């Protein structure tokens, strides 16, 4: 898979390193000469250019990319890169970094963003996830389709404890994608049983989150 990353700062380089380790082809783009540190990510391609300029993106052959990641520290730049990648080069997947949570509402399909990643929001969510039981925590927003990645730790007294996954009437437009149990990641099957303490990861439509939380947080009549 070919991936172009706009922004060769610490975030962009870190992403590039992870992708390269997983066998992907990576191009790092930055207009700041001081950010071009080939020795830090020697296996990547590097391009000194302004990712907001069509001529630069032509040089980068963005139409050959499967994914574009807008990872600069400037939200305006990330939005422009996302829009150009999607509308001018038809890149299938565009991921954008949100630096200021106040700007998060802009990072949607209207600007070409498929997935918006807000570091402050994600850090806050991870703190909530670490201390919350029975409360739905939003980890990530997928702009296309108005869906979110959400997590809930099932309380020991929850009504669904002991219920088969296939026996639960899940809300419409929700999917249980993983169960984390005692440090193990489980791909849920219909015959798997939910246990107290399970961390449940869902992809869910935003308007279904409240219904999902009510279902998972309901306690048994014995309590």
Tab-separated table of C-alpha atoms in Angstrom:
chain	number	residue	atom	x	y	z
A	1	UNK	CA	0.000	0.000	0.000
A	2	UNK	CA	1.315	3.449	-0.905
A	3	UNK	CA	0.791	6.156	1.714
A	4	UNK	CA	1.580	9.874	1.470
A	5	UNK	CA	2.012	11.815	4.692
A	6	UNK	CA	1.812	15.604	4.653
A	7	UNK	CA	3.873	16.858	7.570
A	8	UNK	CA	7.263	15.407	8.445
A	9	UNK	CA	7.333	16.512	12.063
A	10	UNK	CA	7.447	14.128	15.006
A	11	UNK	CA	3.904	12.883	14.359
A	12	UNK	CA	4.407	12.325	10.629
A	13	UNK	CA	7.742	10.572	11.112
A	14	UNK	CA	6.313	8.334	13.816
A	15	UNK	CA	3.423	7.290	11.575
A	16	UNK	CA	5.828	6.704	8.692
A	17	UNK	CA	8.028	4.460	10.811
A	18	UNK	CA	5.100	2.299	11.893
A	19	UNK	CA	3.811	1.952	8.325
A	20	UNK	CA	7.235	1.077	6.960
A	21	UNK	CA	7.658	-1.623	9.603
A	22	UNK	CA	4.380	-3.090	8.384
A	23	UNK	CA	5.678	-3.273	4.833
A	24	UNK	CA	3.994	-0.226	3.292
A	25	UNK	CA	5.462	2.305	0.869
A	26	UNK	CA	5.615	5.786	2.428
A	27	UNK	CA	6.185	9.281	1.054
A	28	UNK	CA	6.783	12.147	3.505
A	29	UNK	CA	6.027	15.685	2.266
A	30	UNK	CA	7.041	18.907	4.023
A	31	UNK	CA	7.801	22.433	2.850
A	32	UNK	CA	10.183	23.153	5.727
A	33	UNK	CA	13.787	22.196	4.817
A	34	UNK	CA	14.543	21.671	8.506
A	35	UNK	CA	11.883	18.944	8.638
A	36	UNK	CA	13.537	16.925	5.883
A	37	UNK	CA	15.512	14.485	8.021
A	38	UNK	CA	16.074	11.537	5.731
A	39	UNK	CA	18.352	9.845	8.252
A	40	UNK	CA	15.471	9.609	10.756
A	41	UNK	CA	13.242	7.604	8.405
A	42	UNK	CA	15.693	6.365	5.761
A	43	UNK	CA	13.325	3.852	4.177
A	44	UNK	CA	10.746	6.514	3.289
A	45	UNK	CA	10.612	8.687	0.191
A	46	UNK	CA	10.984	12.393	0.923
A	47	UNK	CA	9.672	15.427	-0.920
A	48	UNK	CA	10.479	19.049	-0.078
A	49	UNK	CA	7.285	20.759	-1.223
A	50	UNK	CA	4.114	22.546	-0.147
A	51	UNK	CA	1.385	19.907	0.155
A	52	UNK	CA	-1.256	22.593	-0.399
A	53	UNK	CA	-0.017	23.186	-3.959
A	54	UNK	CA	-1.378	21.151	-6.871
A	55	UNK	CA	2.039	21.137	-8.561
A	56	UNK	CA	3.563	19.579	-5.443
A	57	UNK	CA	0.904	16.898	-5.267
A	58	UNK	CA	1.360	16.175	-8.961
A	59	UNK	CA	5.061	15.659	-8.281
A	60	UNK	CA	4.130	13.373	-5.406
A	61	UNK	CA	1.916	11.335	-7.789
A	62	UNK	CA	-0.891	11.446	-5.263
A	63	UNK	CA	-3.201	9.609	-7.661
A	64	UNK	CA	-1.076	6.501	-7.016
A	65	UNK	CA	-1.660	6.641	-3.262
A	66	UNK	CA	-4.112	4.397	-1.466
A	67	UNK	CA	-4.071	6.595	1.649
A	68	UNK	CA	-3.179	10.217	2.369
A	69	UNK	CA	-2.515	11.330	5.934
A	70	UNK	CA	-2.669	15.056	6.684
A	71	UNK	CA	-0.486	15.187	9.792
A	72	UNK	CA	0.775	18.762	10.009
A	73	UNK	CA	0.399	20.937	13.082
A	74	UNK	CA	-1.869	23.352	11.208
A	75	UNK	CA	-5.557	22.454	10.911
A	76	UNK	CA	-6.036	24.739	7.893
A	77	UNK	CA	-3.271	22.934	6.017
A	78	UNK	CA	-4.676	19.535	6.954
A	79	UNK	CA	-8.106	20.490	5.636
A	80	UNK	CA	-6.735	21.775	2.335
A	81	UNK	CA	-4.568	18.683	1.842
A	82	UNK	CA	-7.554	16.436	2.609
A	83	UNK	CA	-9.825	18.249	0.183
A	84	UNK	CA	-7.280	18.188	-2.638
A	85	UNK	CA	-6.452	14.527	-2.051
A	86	UNK	CA	-10.091	13.493	-2.264
A	87	UNK	CA	-11.431	15.824	-4.970
A	88	UNK	CA	-8.435	16.220	-7.287
A	89	UNK	CA	-6.753	12.829	-6.932
A	90	UNK	CA	-9.606	10.551	-5.803
A	91	UNK	CA	-7.522	9.056	-2.984
A	92	UNK	CA	-9.623	6.230	-1.486
A	93	UNK	CA	-8.774	6.939	2.161
A	94	UNK	CA	-7.945	10.300	3.731
A	95	UNK	CA	-6.972	10.557	7.396
A	96	UNK	CA	-6.538	13.980	8.995
A	97	UNK	CA	-5.011	15.125	12.258
A	98	UNK	CA	-7.081	17.598	14.296
A	99	UNK	CA	-4.868	19.841	16.394
A	100	UNK	CA	-7.523	22.091	17.917
A	101	UNK	CA	-10.642	20.246	19.166
A	102	UNK	CA	-12.702	23.376	18.389
A	103	UNK	CA	-12.065	22.688	14.695
A	104	UNK	CA	-13.151	19.062	14.821
A	105	UNK	CA	-16.581	19.802	13.315
A	106	UNK	CA	-14.892	20.856	10.064
A	107	UNK	CA	-13.135	17.539	9.551
A	108	UNK	CA	-15.836	15.680	7.651
A	109	UNK	CA	-16.568	14.362	4.169
A	110	UNK	CA	-17.275	17.891	2.920
A	111	UNK	CA	-13.542	18.509	3.291
A	112	UNK	CA	-12.605	15.079	1.972
A	113	UNK	CA	-11.843	13.604	5.395
A	114	UNK	CA	-12.702	9.941	5.931
A	115	UNK	CA	-11.207	9.655	9.425
A	116	UNK	CA	-10.454	12.561	11.773
A	117	UNK	CA	-8.034	11.929	14.629
A	118	UNK	CA	-8.046	14.468	17.448
A	119	UNK	CA	-5.088	13.851	19.753
A	120	UNK	CA	-6.534	15.846	22.694
A	121	UNK	CA	-9.893	14.084	22.355
A	122	UNK	CA	-8.224	10.681	22.018
A	123	UNK	CA	-6.091	11.240	25.114
A	124	UNK	CA	-9.159	12.354	27.049
A	125	UNK	CA	-11.074	9.314	25.821
A	126	UNK	CA	-8.281	6.968	26.867
A	127	UNK	CA	-8.318	8.477	30.359
A	128	UNK	CA	-12.093	7.999	30.522
A	129	UNK	CA	-11.763	4.468	29.193
A	130	UNK	CA	-9.258	3.622	31.901
A	131	UNK	CA	-11.532	4.683	34.755
A	132	UNK	CA	-15.057	4.174	33.415
A	133	UNK	CA	-17.157	1.052	33.803
A	134	UNK	CA	-20.610	1.011	32.276
A	135	UNK	CA	-20.153	4.314	30.439
A	136	UNK	CA	-19.785	4.588	26.684
A	137	UNK	CA	-16.526	6.263	25.639
A	138	UNK	CA	-16.056	7.624	22.123
A	139	UNK	CA	-12.544	6.814	20.914
A	140	UNK	CA	-12.612	7.915	17.279
A	141	UNK	CA	-14.954	9.492	14.758
A	142	UNK	CA	-15.265	8.194	11.201
A	143	UNK	CA	-16.502	11.141	9.161
A	144	UNK	CA	-17.805	9.098	6.259
A	145	UNK	CA	-21.041	7.410	7.288
A	146	UNK	CA	-21.372	9.355	10.567
A	147	UNK	CA	-20.018	6.442	12.602
A	148	UNK	CA	-17.807	6.321	15.697
A	149	UNK	CA	-15.511	3.814	17.349
A	150	UNK	CA	-16.812	3.504	20.909
A	151	UNK	CA	-15.857	1.458	23.939
A	152	UNK	CA	-17.651	0.275	27.044
A	153	UNK	CA	-16.402	-1.889	29.893
A	154	UNK	CA	-19.188	-4.250	30.876
A	155	UNK	CA	-19.972	-4.079	34.591
A	156	UNK	CA	-20.049	-7.314	36.602
A	157	UNK	CA	-23.727	-6.702	37.432
A	158	UNK	CA	-24.758	-5.840	33.876
A	159	UNK	CA	-27.865	-7.577	32.602
A	160	UNK	CA	-26.043	-8.861	29.503
A	161	UNK	CA	-23.393	-10.763	31.470
A	162	UNK	CA	-23.699	-14.435	30.517
A	163	UNK	CA	-25.596	-13.654	27.305
A	164	UNK	CA	-24.432	-14.971	23.929
A	165	UNK	CA	-23.348	-12.278	21.468
A	166	UNK	CA	-25.766	-13.713	18.913
A	167	UNK	CA	-28.603	-13.561	21.427
A	168	UNK	CA	-28.403	-9.796	21.937
A	169	UNK	CA	-30.726	-7.496	20.003
A	170	UNK	CA	-28.104	-4.895	19.178
A	171	UNK	CA	-29.339	-1.467	18.044
A	172	UNK	CA	-29.528	-0.834	14.331
A	173	UNK	CA	-26.347	0.499	12.688
A	174	UNK	CA	-24.039	-0.894	15.384
A	175	UNK	CA	-21.442	-3.648	15.144
A	176	UNK	CA	-19.481	-5.322	17.926
A	177	UNK	CA	-15.998	-5.563	16.405
A	178	UNK	CA	-13.849	-6.773	19.295
A	179	UNK	CA	-13.869	-7.995	22.885
A	180	UNK	CA	-10.805	-7.341	25.036
A	181	UNK	CA	-10.717	-9.837	27.884
A	182	UNK	CA	-7.836	-10.301	30.332
A	183	UNK	CA	-5.377	-8.781	27.887
A	184	UNK	CA	-6.555	-10.877	24.939
A	185	UNK	CA	-8.230	-9.499	21.826
A	186	UNK	CA	-11.175	-11.653	20.759
A	187	UNK	CA	-13.067	-11.501	17.487
A	188	UNK	CA	-16.649	-11.992	18.684
A	189	UNK	CA	-18.662	-14.893	17.326
A	190	UNK	CA	-22.389	-15.360	17.814
A	191	UNK	CA	-21.807	-18.140	20.360
A	192	UNK	CA	-19.314	-16.212	22.487
A	193	UNK	CA	-20.607	-15.218	25.914
A	194	UNK	CA	-20.263	-11.729	27.356
A	195	UNK	CA	-18.480	-11.534	30.714
A	196	UNK	CA	-18.217	-8.874	33.382
A	197	UNK	CA	-15.107	-6.770	32.867
A	198	UNK	CA	-15.108	-7.254	29.083
A	199	UNK	CA	-14.012	-4.193	27.120
A	200	UNK	CA	-16.380	-4.051	24.169
A	201	UNK	CA	-15.438	-2.124	21.034
A	202	UNK	CA	-18.195	-1.088	18.645
A	203	UNK	CA	-18.519	0.830	15.415
A	204	UNK	CA	-21.823	2.635	15.840
A	205	UNK	CA	-23.857	5.382	14.236
A	206	UNK	CA	-23.758	8.450	16.459
A	207	UNK	CA	-27.528	8.553	16.874
A	208	UNK	CA	-27.456	4.967	18.229
A	209	UNK	CA	-24.881	5.577	20.949
A	210	UNK	CA	-27.360	6.443	23.687
A	211	UNK	CA	-29.468	3.371	22.912
A	212	UNK	CA	-26.344	1.186	22.926
A	213	UNK	CA	-25.177	2.590	26.255
A	214	UNK	CA	-28.577	1.969	27.836
A	215	UNK	CA	-28.550	-1.636	26.602
A	216	UNK	CA	-25.055	-2.331	27.931
A	217	UNK	CA	-25.462	-0.429	31.205
A	218	UNK	CA	-28.748	-2.047	32.245
A	219	UNK	CA	-28.352	-3.981	35.486
A	220	UNK	CA	-30.011	-7.256	36.287
A	221	UNK	CA	-33.175	-7.324	38.362
A	222	UNK	CA	-31.330	-9.190	41.070
A	223	UNK	CA	-29.338	-6.046	41.928
